[in-house]
Coordinates of C-alpha atoms and ligand atoms in Angstrom, one line a residue:
M1 CA -16.5 3.7 -33.4
T2 CA -12.8 2.8 -33.2
N3 CA -11.2 0.0 -35.1
A4 CA -11.0 -2.9 -32.7
P5 CA -7.8 -4.9 -33.1
T6 CA -9.4 -8.3 -33.2
E7 CA -6.4 -10.7 -33.3
A8 CA -7.9 -13.7 -31.7
I9 CA -5.7 -15.8 -29.4
D10 CA -5.9 -19.4 -28.5
V11 CA -7.6 -19.1 -25.1
A12 CA -6.9 -22.7 -24.4
R13 CA -3.2 -21.8 -24.4
Q14 CA -2.4 -21.6 -20.7
Q15 CA 1.3 -21.2 -20.8
P16 CA 3.1 -18.0 -21.7
Y17 CA 5.6 -20.2 -23.6
P18 CA 5.7 -23.9 -24.5
G19 CA 6.8 -26.1 -21.6
A20 CA 6.1 -23.5 -18.9
P21 CA 4.6 -25.0 -15.8
D22 CA 0.8 -24.4 -15.6
N23 CA 0.3 -25.3 -11.9
W24 CA 1.5 -23.7 -8.7
K25 CA 5.1 -24.1 -9.9
R26 CA 4.7 -21.1 -12.2
F27 CA 4.7 -18.9 -9.2
F28 CA 8.3 -19.8 -8.7
T29 CA 9.4 -19.0 -12.2
F30 CA 10.6 -15.9 -14.0
S31 CA 7.1 -15.6 -15.4
T32 CA 6.2 -12.5 -17.5
D33 CA 2.5 -12.9 -17.1
H34 CA 1.3 -9.8 -15.1
K35 CA -1.2 -12.0 -13.2
V36 CA 1.4 -14.5 -12.0
I37 CA 3.7 -11.5 -11.1
G38 CA 0.8 -9.9 -9.3
I39 CA 0.2 -12.9 -7.1
Q40 CA 4.0 -13.4 -6.6
Y41 CA 4.1 -9.8 -5.2
I42 CA 1.0 -10.3 -3.0
V43 CA 2.1 -13.5 -1.5
T44 CA 5.8 -12.4 -0.9
A45 CA 4.6 -9.2 0.6
F46 CA 2.3 -11.0 2.9
V47 CA 5.2 -13.1 4.3
F48 CA 7.0 -9.9 5.1
F49 CA 3.7 -8.5 6.7
L50 CA 3.9 -11.4 9.1
I51 CA 7.6 -10.9 9.8
G52 CA 7.0 -7.1 10.4
G53 CA 4.1 -8.0 12.6
L54 CA 6.1 -10.4 14.6
L55 CA 8.7 -7.6 15.3
S56 CA 5.9 -5.3 16.4
M57 CA 4.6 -8.0 18.8
I58 CA 8.0 -8.1 20.5
M59 CA 7.9 -4.3 20.8
R60 CA 4.4 -4.4 22.3
G61 CA 5.6 -7.2 24.6
E62 CA 8.4 -4.9 25.8
L63 CA 6.0 -2.0 26.3
V64 CA 3.5 -3.9 28.6
T65 CA 5.6 -2.8 31.6
P66 CA 7.2 0.6 32.1
E67 CA 10.7 -0.9 32.6
A68 CA 12.8 -2.1 29.7
N69 CA 13.0 -5.8 30.7
L70 CA 12.3 -7.9 27.7
V71 CA 14.9 -6.9 25.2
D72 CA 18.1 -4.9 25.2
R73 CA 17.6 -1.2 24.3
T74 CA 19.8 -1.5 21.2
I75 CA 17.7 -4.4 20.1
Y76 CA 14.6 -2.3 20.6
N77 CA 16.0 0.3 18.3
A78 CA 16.7 -2.3 15.7
L79 CA 13.1 -3.7 16.2
F80 CA 11.3 -0.4 15.4
T81 CA 13.7 0.3 12.6
M82 CA 13.2 -3.0 10.9
H83 CA 9.5 -3.2 11.7
G84 CA 8.9 0.2 10.0
S85 CA 11.2 -0.5 7.1
I86 CA 9.8 -4.0 6.4
M87 CA 6.2 -2.9 6.8
L88 CA 6.7 0.0 4.3
F89 CA 9.2 -1.3 1.7
L90 CA 8.4 -5.0 1.8
W91 CA 4.7 -5.2 2.7
T92 CA 2.7 -2.1 1.7
F93 CA 4.5 -1.1 -1.5
P94 CA 4.8 -4.6 -2.9
V95 CA 1.3 -5.8 -2.0
L96 CA -0.1 -2.7 -3.7
V97 CA 2.1 -3.1 -6.7
G98 CA 0.9 -6.7 -6.8
I99 CA -2.7 -5.8 -6.8
S100 CA -2.2 -3.1 -9.4
N101 CA -0.2 -5.5 -11.5
Y102 CA -2.9 -8.0 -11.5
L103 CA -5.7 -5.6 -12.2
V104 CA -4.5 -2.7 -14.4
P105 CA -4.1 -4.7 -17.7
L106 CA -7.4 -6.5 -17.0
M107 CA -9.3 -3.3 -16.2
I108 CA -8.0 -1.5 -19.3
G109 CA -8.5 -4.5 -21.6
A110 CA -4.8 -5.2 -22.3
R111 CA -3.1 -8.5 -22.7
D112 CA -0.2 -7.7 -20.3
M113 CA 1.8 -4.8 -19.0
A114 CA 3.8 -2.7 -21.6
F115 CA 7.2 -4.3 -20.6
P116 CA 6.5 -7.8 -19.2
R117 CA 10.2 -8.8 -18.7
L118 CA 11.0 -5.5 -16.9
N119 CA 7.9 -6.3 -14.7
A120 CA 9.4 -9.7 -13.8
V121 CA 12.7 -8.1 -12.9
S122 CA 11.0 -5.5 -10.7
F123 CA 9.4 -8.3 -8.8
W124 CA 12.5 -10.5 -8.4
L125 CA 14.3 -7.6 -6.8
I126 CA 11.9 -7.7 -3.9
P127 CA 13.2 -10.9 -2.4
V128 CA 16.7 -9.4 -2.8
V129 CA 15.6 -6.4 -0.7
G130 CA 14.1 -8.8 1.8
I131 CA 17.2 -10.9 2.1
L132 CA 19.4 -7.8 2.6
M133 CA 17.1 -6.4 5.3
L134 CA 16.9 -9.8 7.2
A135 CA 20.6 -10.4 6.7
S136 CA 21.3 -7.3 8.8
F137 CA 20.2 -9.3 11.9
L138 CA 23.3 -11.4 11.3
V139 CA 26.0 -8.8 10.9
P140 CA 28.0 -7.6 13.9
G141 CA 26.2 -4.8 15.6
G142 CA 22.8 -6.0 14.2
P143 CA 20.4 -4.1 12.0
S144 CA 20.2 -0.4 11.5
Q145 CA 19.0 1.4 14.6
S146 CA 18.2 4.8 13.1
G147 CA 14.5 4.4 12.4
W148 CA 12.9 4.0 9.0
W149 CA 14.0 7.5 8.0
A150 CA 17.7 7.0 8.8
Y151 CA 18.4 10.6 9.9
P152 CA 22.1 11.6 10.2
P153 CA 24.0 12.0 12.4
V154 CA 22.4 8.8 14.1
S155 CA 22.7 6.9 10.9
L156 CA 26.3 7.8 10.4
Q157 CA 27.5 6.4 13.8
N158 CA 28.6 2.9 12.8
P159 CA 29.6 1.8 16.3
T160 CA 31.3 -1.5 15.2
G161 CA 33.5 0.3 12.6
N162 CA 32.8 -2.6 10.1
L163 CA 32.3 -1.7 6.4
I164 CA 29.5 -4.3 6.3
N165 CA 27.1 -3.1 8.9
G166 CA 23.3 -3.0 9.4
Q167 CA 23.1 0.6 8.2
V168 CA 24.9 -0.1 5.0
L169 CA 22.7 -3.2 4.3
W170 CA 19.7 -1.0 5.0
I171 CA 20.8 1.7 2.5
L172 CA 21.5 -1.0 -0.2
A173 CA 18.1 -2.5 0.4
I174 CA 16.4 0.8 0.1
A175 CA 18.3 1.6 -3.1
I176 CA 17.3 -1.7 -4.7
S177 CA 13.8 -1.2 -3.7
G178 CA 13.9 2.2 -5.3
V179 CA 15.2 0.7 -8.6
S180 CA 12.5 -1.8 -8.6
S181 CA 9.9 0.9 -8.0
I182 CA 11.2 3.2 -10.7
M183 CA 11.0 0.3 -13.2
G184 CA 7.5 -0.4 -12.0
G185 CA 6.6 3.2 -12.4
V186 CA 7.8 3.4 -16.0
N187 CA 5.9 0.2 -16.7
F188 CA 2.6 1.3 -15.2
V189 CA 2.6 4.8 -16.6
T190 CA 3.4 3.5 -20.1
T191 CA 0.8 0.7 -19.9
I192 CA -2.0 3.1 -18.7
F193 CA -1.2 5.7 -21.4
R194 CA -0.6 3.4 -24.3
M195 CA -2.5 0.2 -23.9
R196 CA -6.1 1.0 -23.0
A197 CA -8.6 -0.9 -25.1
P198 CA -10.3 0.9 -28.1
G199 CA -13.0 3.2 -26.8
M200 CA -11.6 3.5 -23.3
T201 CA -11.1 7.2 -23.2
W202 CA -9.8 8.8 -20.1
F203 CA -13.3 9.3 -18.7
R204 CA -14.1 5.7 -19.4
T205 CA -11.1 4.5 -17.5
P206 CA -11.9 3.0 -14.0
A207 CA -11.0 5.2 -11.0
F208 CA -8.7 2.5 -9.8
V209 CA -6.6 2.9 -12.9
W210 CA -6.5 6.6 -12.4
S211 CA -5.3 6.2 -8.9
V212 CA -2.6 3.8 -9.9
L213 CA -1.4 6.3 -12.5
A214 CA -1.4 9.1 -10.0
A215 CA 0.6 6.9 -7.5
Q216 CA 3.1 5.8 -10.1
L217 CA 3.7 9.4 -11.3
I218 CA 4.8 10.1 -7.7
Q219 CA 7.3 7.3 -7.9
L220 CA 8.8 8.8 -11.0
Y221 CA 9.2 12.4 -9.7
G222 CA 10.0 11.5 -6.1
L223 CA 12.2 8.5 -6.0
P224 CA 15.2 10.2 -7.6
A225 CA 15.4 12.5 -4.6
L226 CA 15.4 9.7 -2.1
T227 CA 17.9 7.7 -4.1
A228 CA 20.2 10.7 -4.3
G229 CA 19.9 11.2 -0.6
A230 CA 20.6 7.6 0.1
V231 CA 23.7 7.5 -2.1
M232 CA 25.1 10.6 -0.4
L233 CA 24.4 9.0 3.0
L234 CA 26.1 5.8 1.9
L235 CA 29.2 7.9 0.8
D236 CA 29.2 9.7 4.1
L237 CA 29.0 6.4 6.0
T238 CA 31.6 4.4 4.0
V239 CA 34.2 6.8 2.4
G240 CA 33.9 9.7 4.7
T241 CA 32.4 12.4 2.5
S242 CA 30.6 15.1 4.4
F243 CA 27.3 15.9 2.8
F244 CA 25.3 15.4 6.0
A245 CA 27.9 14.8 8.8
P246 CA 27.8 17.9 11.0
E247 CA 31.2 17.3 12.5
R248 CA 32.8 17.4 9.1
G249 CA 30.8 20.5 8.0
G250 CA 27.9 18.7 6.5
N251 CA 24.2 19.6 6.9
P252 CA 22.0 16.9 8.4
V253 CA 18.8 18.9 7.7
L254 CA 19.6 18.7 4.0
Y255 CA 19.1 14.9 4.3
Q256 CA 15.7 15.5 5.8
H257 CA 14.7 17.5 2.7
F258 CA 15.9 14.7 0.4
F259 CA 14.1 12.1 2.5
W260 CA 10.8 13.8 2.9
F261 CA 10.6 15.2 -0.6
Y262 CA 9.9 11.6 -1.6
S263 CA 8.7 10.1 1.6
H264 CA 5.7 12.4 2.2
P265 CA 4.4 11.8 -1.3
A266 CA 5.2 8.1 -0.7
V267 CA 2.3 8.1 1.7
Y268 CA 0.1 8.8 -1.3
V269 CA 1.8 6.1 -3.4
M270 CA 0.4 3.8 -0.7
V271 CA -2.9 5.4 -0.1
L272 CA -3.9 6.3 -3.7
P273 CA -4.4 2.7 -4.9
V274 CA -6.4 2.1 -1.7
F275 CA -8.6 5.1 -2.7
G276 CA -8.9 3.3 -6.0
I277 CA -10.0 0.1 -4.3
F278 CA -12.7 2.1 -2.4
S279 CA -13.9 3.6 -5.6
E280 CA -14.3 0.2 -7.2
V281 CA -15.8 -1.7 -4.2
F282 CA -18.4 0.8 -3.0
P283 CA -20.4 1.0 -6.2
V284 CA -20.5 -2.8 -6.6
Y285 CA -21.9 -3.5 -3.2
A286 CA -24.1 -0.4 -3.0
R287 CA -25.4 -1.0 -6.6
K288 CA -25.0 2.6 -7.5
P289 CA -22.7 4.5 -9.9
L290 CA -19.6 6.0 -8.3
F291 CA -20.8 9.5 -7.2
G292 CA -18.9 12.2 -9.1
Y293 CA -16.7 9.7 -10.9
R294 CA -14.9 12.3 -13.1
V295 CA -14.1 14.5 -10.1
V296 CA -12.9 11.5 -8.2
A297 CA -10.6 10.5 -11.1
V298 CA -9.1 14.0 -11.5
S299 CA -8.7 14.5 -7.8
S300 CA -6.2 11.6 -7.8
V301 CA -4.0 13.6 -10.1
L302 CA -4.5 16.7 -8.1
I303 CA -3.3 14.8 -5.0
T304 CA -0.2 13.8 -6.9
V305 CA 0.6 17.5 -7.7
V306 CA -0.2 19.0 -4.3
S307 CA 1.5 16.2 -2.3
A308 CA 4.8 17.3 -3.9
T309 CA 4.5 20.6 -2.0
V310 CA 4.0 19.6 1.6
W311 CA 7.1 17.7 2.8
V312 CA 8.4 20.3 5.2
H313 CA 5.4 19.5 7.6
H314 CA 7.7 16.7 8.8
M315 CA 10.3 19.3 9.7
F316 CA 8.4 21.9 11.6
A317 CA 10.6 21.1 14.6
S318 CA 13.8 21.0 12.7
G319 CA 14.7 24.7 13.1
T320 CA 12.6 25.6 10.0
P321 CA 12.0 29.3 9.7
G322 CA 8.6 30.7 10.5
W323 CA 7.6 31.8 7.0
M324 CA 8.4 28.3 5.7
R325 CA 6.3 26.7 8.5
M326 CA 3.3 28.8 7.5
L327 CA 3.7 28.1 3.8
F328 CA 3.9 24.3 4.4
M329 CA 1.1 24.4 6.9
F330 CA -1.0 26.0 4.2
T331 CA -0.1 23.4 1.5
T332 CA -0.7 20.6 3.9
M333 CA -4.2 21.8 4.6
L334 CA -4.7 22.1 0.8
V335 CA -4.2 18.3 0.3
A336 CA -7.3 17.8 2.5
V337 CA -9.4 19.3 -0.3
P338 CA -9.1 16.7 -3.1
T339 CA -9.0 14.0 -0.4
G340 CA -12.2 15.4 1.2
V341 CA -13.8 15.4 -2.2
K342 CA -13.2 11.7 -2.5
V343 CA -14.5 10.9 1.0
F344 CA -17.6 12.9 0.1
A345 CA -18.0 10.9 -3.1
W346 CA -17.7 7.6 -1.4
V347 CA -20.2 8.5 1.3
A348 CA -22.6 9.7 -1.4
T349 CA -22.1 6.5 -3.3
I350 CA -23.0 4.4 -0.2
W351 CA -25.8 6.7 0.9
G352 CA -29.2 5.2 0.1
G353 CA -27.7 2.2 -1.7
K354 CA -28.9 -1.4 -1.4
L355 CA -25.9 -2.4 0.7
R356 CA -24.5 -5.9 0.5
L357 CA -22.3 -6.2 3.6
N358 CA -19.9 -9.0 2.6
T359 CA -16.4 -9.1 3.9
A360 CA -15.0 -6.9 1.1
M361 CA -17.6 -4.2 1.7
L362 CA -17.1 -4.4 5.5
F363 CA -13.4 -3.8 5.1
A364 CA -13.9 -1.0 2.7
M365 CA -16.4 0.7 5.0
G366 CA -14.3 0.1 8.1
G367 CA -11.3 1.5 6.1
L368 CA -13.2 4.6 5.2
V369 CA -14.2 5.3 8.8
N370 CA -10.6 4.8 10.0
F371 CA -9.4 7.0 7.3
V372 CA -11.7 9.9 8.3
F373 CA -10.5 9.5 11.8
A374 CA -6.8 9.5 10.7
G375 CA -7.5 12.5 8.6
I376 CA -8.7 14.5 11.6
T377 CA -5.5 13.8 13.5
G378 CA -3.6 14.5 10.3
V379 CA -5.0 18.0 10.0
M380 CA -4.2 18.5 13.7
L381 CA -0.6 17.5 13.1
G382 CA -0.4 19.7 10.0
S383 CA -1.0 22.7 12.2
V384 CA 2.3 24.1 13.4
P385 CA 1.3 25.0 17.0
I386 CA 0.0 21.4 17.6
D387 CA 2.8 19.6 15.9
I388 CA 5.5 21.5 17.9
H389 CA 4.0 19.9 21.0
V390 CA 3.2 16.4 19.9
N391 CA 6.0 15.9 17.4
N392 CA 7.9 12.7 18.2
T393 CA 5.3 11.5 20.6
Y394 CA 3.0 8.5 20.4
F395 CA 0.3 10.8 19.0
V396 CA 2.2 10.7 15.7
V397 CA 2.5 6.9 16.0
A398 CA -1.2 6.7 16.6
H399 CA -2.0 9.0 13.6
F400 CA 0.1 7.1 11.1
H401 CA -1.0 3.7 12.2
Y402 CA -4.6 4.7 11.7
V403 CA -3.6 5.7 8.1
I404 CA -1.5 2.7 7.5
Y405 CA -3.3 0.0 9.3
G406 CA -6.8 1.5 9.6
A407 CA -7.1 2.7 6.1
I408 CA -4.4 1.1 3.9
V409 CA -4.4 -2.4 5.4
F410 CA -8.2 -2.4 5.6
G411 CA -8.3 -1.3 1.9
I412 CA -5.9 -4.0 0.9
Y413 CA -8.0 -6.6 2.6
A414 CA -11.1 -5.2 0.9
G415 CA -9.4 -5.5 -2.5
L416 CA -8.0 -9.0 -1.8
Y417 CA -11.5 -10.3 -0.8
H418 CA -13.2 -8.5 -3.7
W419 CA -10.9 -9.8 -6.4
F420 CA -10.1 -13.2 -4.8
P421 CA -12.6 -15.1 -7.0
K422 CA -11.2 -13.5 -10.1
M423 CA -7.6 -14.2 -9.1
T424 CA -8.0 -17.8 -8.0
G425 CA -11.3 -19.0 -9.6
R426 CA -12.6 -19.9 -6.2
M427 CA -15.0 -18.2 -3.7
Y428 CA -13.7 -17.4 -0.2
Y429 CA -15.6 -18.4 3.0
E430 CA -17.8 -15.5 4.0
G431 CA -18.1 -16.5 7.7
L432 CA -14.3 -16.7 8.2
G433 CA -14.0 -13.4 6.4
K434 CA -16.4 -11.7 8.8
V435 CA -14.5 -13.1 11.8
H436 CA -11.3 -11.7 10.3
F437 CA -13.0 -8.3 9.9
A438 CA -14.4 -8.2 13.5
L439 CA -11.0 -9.1 15.0
T440 CA -9.1 -6.6 12.8
L441 CA -11.5 -3.8 13.6
A442 CA -11.4 -4.4 17.3
G443 CA -7.6 -4.9 17.3
T444 CA -7.0 -1.7 15.3
W445 CA -8.9 0.5 17.7
L446 CA -7.7 -1.2 20.8
C447 CA -4.1 -1.0 19.7
F448 CA -3.9 2.5 18.2
L449 CA -6.6 4.6 19.9
P450 CA -4.8 4.5 23.4
M451 CA -1.6 5.8 21.7
H452 CA -3.3 9.1 21.1
F453 CA -3.8 9.6 24.8
S454 CA -0.3 8.5 25.9
G455 CA 1.0 10.8 23.1
L456 CA -1.0 13.8 24.3
M457 CA 0.3 13.1 27.8
G458 CA 3.8 13.4 26.4
M459 CA 5.1 9.8 25.9
P460 CA 7.9 10.0 23.4
R461 CA 8.1 7.4 20.6
R462 CA 11.0 5.0 20.0
V463 CA 11.5 4.3 23.7
S464 CA 11.5 0.9 25.4
S465 CA 10.9 2.2 28.9
Y466 CA 8.5 4.9 30.0
D467 CA 7.1 6.7 33.0
P468 CA 4.5 4.6 34.9
E469 CA 1.8 7.2 34.3
F470 CA 1.6 5.9 30.7
A471 CA 1.2 2.3 31.8
L472 CA -2.6 1.9 31.3
W473 CA -2.6 3.1 27.7
N474 CA 0.3 0.9 26.9
V475 CA -1.2 -2.2 28.3
L476 CA -4.4 -1.6 26.3
A477 CA -2.3 -1.0 23.1
S478 CA -0.4 -4.2 23.7
L479 CA -3.6 -6.2 24.1
G480 CA -4.8 -4.7 20.8
G481 CA -1.5 -5.5 19.2
F482 CA -1.7 -9.1 20.1
L483 CA -5.3 -9.2 19.0
L484 CA -4.2 -7.8 15.6
G485 CA -1.6 -10.5 15.4
M486 CA -4.3 -13.2 16.0
S487 CA -6.6 -11.5 13.4
T488 CA -4.3 -12.6 10.6
L489 CA -4.9 -16.3 11.4
P490 CA -8.5 -16.6 10.0
F491 CA -7.4 -14.6 7.0
I492 CA -4.6 -17.1 6.2
L493 CA -6.8 -20.0 6.9
N494 CA -9.5 -18.6 4.6
M495 CA -7.2 -17.8 1.7
V496 CA -5.3 -21.1 1.7
S497 CA -8.3 -23.3 2.2
S498 CA -10.5 -21.4 -0.3
W499 CA -7.8 -21.5 -2.9
I500 CA -7.4 -25.2 -2.5
Q501 CA -11.0 -26.3 -2.1
G502 CA -13.4 -23.3 -2.2
E503 CA -16.5 -23.3 -4.4
K504 CA -15.7 -22.6 -8.0
A505 CA -16.2 -19.0 -8.8
P506 CA -18.3 -17.8 -11.8
N507 CA -16.9 -15.1 -14.1
N508 CA -18.7 -12.3 -12.3
P509 CA -19.8 -13.4 -8.8
W510 CA -20.7 -9.9 -7.5
K511 CA -22.5 -8.8 -10.7
A512 CA -19.9 -6.1 -11.0
I513 CA -19.3 -3.8 -14.0
G514 CA -15.8 -3.8 -15.4
L515 CA -13.6 -5.4 -18.1
E516 CA -12.0 -7.7 -15.5
W517 CA -15.4 -9.3 -14.9
L518 CA -16.0 -10.0 -18.6
T519 CA -13.4 -12.8 -18.8
T520 CA -13.1 -16.1 -17.1
S521 CA -12.1 -16.6 -13.4
P522 CA -9.1 -16.8 -13.4
P523 CA -8.5 -15.2 -16.8
P524 CA -6.5 -17.0 -19.5
V525 CA -2.9 -16.1 -20.1
E526 CA -3.6 -13.2 -22.4
N527 CA -6.7 -12.1 -20.5
F528 CA -9.3 -11.8 -23.3
E529 CA -10.3 -13.9 -26.2
E530 CA -10.7 -10.7 -28.2
I531 CA -9.7 -7.2 -27.1
P532 CA -13.0 -5.6 -26.1
T533 CA -14.2 -2.3 -27.5
V534 CA -15.5 -0.1 -24.7
I535 CA -18.7 1.8 -25.4
S536 CA -19.8 3.3 -22.1
P537 CA -18.4 4.9 -19.0
P538 CA -17.7 2.7 -15.9
Y539 CA -20.0 2.2 -13.0
G540 CA -23.2 2.0 -15.0
Y541 CA -25.1 0.4 -12.0
G542 CA -28.8 0.6 -12.4
R543 CA -28.4 1.9 -16.0
N544 CA -28.6 -1.4 -17.7
E545 CA -26.3 -0.5 -20.5
P546 CA -23.6 -2.8 -22.0
L547 CA -20.0 -1.8 -21.2
I548 CA -18.5 -3.2 -24.4
E549 CA -19.5 -3.8 -28.0
N550 CA -21.3 -7.2 -28.6
Q551 CA -21.2 -7.8 -24.8
S552 CA -23.5 -10.8 -24.8
E553 CA -21.3 -12.7 -27.4
A554 CA -18.0 -11.5 -26.1
V555 CA -18.3 -12.9 -22.6
P556 CA -17.0 -16.5 -22.4
A557 CA -19.3 -19.2 -21.0
D558 CA -19.7 -19.0 -17.3
G559 CA -18.0 -21.4 -14.9
V560 CA -15.1 -21.8 -17.3
T561 CA -12.4 -22.0 -14.7
T562 CA -9.3 -22.4 -16.7
Ligands
HEM1 C1 0.0 -5.4 14.6 C2 0.1 -4.2 14.0 C3 1.2 -3.2 14.4 C4 1.7 -2.9 15.6 C5 1.3 -3.5 17.0 C6 2.6 -1.8 15.4 C7 3.4 -1.3 16.5 C8 4.4 -0.4 16.3 C9 5.2 0.2 17.3 C10 5.1 -0.2 18.8 C11 6.1 1.1 16.8 C12 7.2 1.9 17.5 C13 6.7 3.2 17.7 C14 7.7 4.2 18.1 O1 8.3 3.9 19.2 O2 8.0 5.1 17.3 C15 5.8 1.1 15.4 C16 6.4 1.9 14.5 C17 6.2 1.9 13.1 N1 5.2 1.2 12.4 FE1 4.0 -0.2 13.3 N2 2.7 -1.5 14.1 C18 1.8 -2.3 13.4 C19 1.6 -2.3 12.1 C20 2.2 -1.5 11.1 C21 2.0 -1.5 9.7 C22 1.0 -2.4 9.0 C23 2.8 -0.6 9.2 C24 3.0 -0.2 7.8 C25 2.3 -0.7 6.8 C26 3.6 0.0 10.3 C27 4.5 1.0 10.1 C28 5.3 1.5 11.1 C29 6.3 2.5 10.9 C30 6.7 3.2 9.6 C31 6.9 2.8 12.2 C32 7.9 3.8 12.5 C33 9.2 3.1 12.7 C34 10.2 4.1 13.1 O3 10.0 4.8 14.1 O4 11.2 4.3 12.4 N3 3.2 -0.6 11.4 N4 4.8 0.2 15.1
CU2 CU1 3.8 14.1 5.3

């Protein structure tokens, strides 16, 4: 087979450089170890998840009654803008980059990412983005109020007239987040192309790695458009150019194109890694190979391509000409094909398997059900005659929260539980995990299902008061929202206490197949004693074949928690 580079490393060496801290303090350093960076991303993102969640609790508190009586309307505008922006740019993106950072080098048998320092810089920009976003609560006029998409002319209003205002801080934060993501994209794509272990051909590469590659390619082609749009918006806002300002001859719809050319595919930047998590988790706990692995792998890349051609479905109601509506309705329906293929493959993987319903598997199965439900409302919204009616109502809010909470957050939880023993060297508490799952499932449906009905009845989004006929659905949604807020408590308790005092984890607690399970829990600084040589395709459940050359000798003694 291939020539395995066999430079042995000193596995006892726990520090990336002499004198580096090897305890919890390393998470506060400019570490270049992808595993430390991965955990830095995950924990930082989780803090912002809680902040974003808190803002949504205030909104749901306001919406318990039809009148606007809890917060001022301008504050309500700031709340939904900051909630959406924080949840997307400071929770979902970073947590997924963190999980990908941790797993990709391990799964492909590499010692680190291709550009470790660049990786650390990408991470350390995230707290800067967070500080800018939160600082906007302190400037006169408060945070941006123009929603997470910052459409002009609303985003160009600047009522205080100050140069430093919430909208400017928002644009700067988004630009820095974009820089961080572009650097991350370059790093992931290079790593996946260049650093796979000997023998790991494309069709021996785990589906998760394929999905990260597909997601990061979107960052590379899409983010430049968003960044260009953001720079022009900043110029319009600060120095009076007129790219988008209608009263100065600019074209606000042009901004929508810049924004959605990236921000629709961005949905797939978030959902593709979650598809990857599903593809890893289902085979392990169903004890069956991933059904149609090659098709699943390739369909990730197909999604990357097709998702570049659908953005105008967000603009059906923006005066878009009829032929364009039809064209983009067609392409939108087309994305359902590679996605449907994956759903079919996961169901076929679970079907007839010996299921082990631990917390990770429950979250993955719950996430799949939620995703199918969100997919149905998604196809409804993709159809022009329906969208024209429900555009900008709570039906849309319901749809995207099923995607984002129901599928993406569920998938993230599934991944965090599944790889927790690998990341920390400890087992989590299964009982608490199941309580967390039950609360999250109940909260998600109670919070977001009623929004479909208020939306179909015509309740607009982004309002702090509403007609009393919508009251019932809003009370239910608020109860669900508070339940979701509570659901994070058993999760935090579980993660913190298990990390500190959980049972020690073996190398491979789930009897899973994959390179990351063939090293210690947690892995040593450079991941593997010797770079493995891969000799068979992934997901060989029930086939009893070794994954790597000399597998029995290559795996370090169990229980070595370093
Ligand atoms: C406890 C869980 C959550 C609750 C109760 C909640 C509630 C809400 C509410 C009430 C709105 C305002 C809807 C409107 O008037 O348009 C909203 C908007 C939004 N939410 Fe959430 N949400 C939750 C979780 C999430 C998560 C996890 C994400 C993303 C990962 C997210 C992303 C968004 C976005 C992007 C918006 C749109 C903001 C805008 O209109 O500009 N939400 N959410
Ligand atoms: Cu879209």
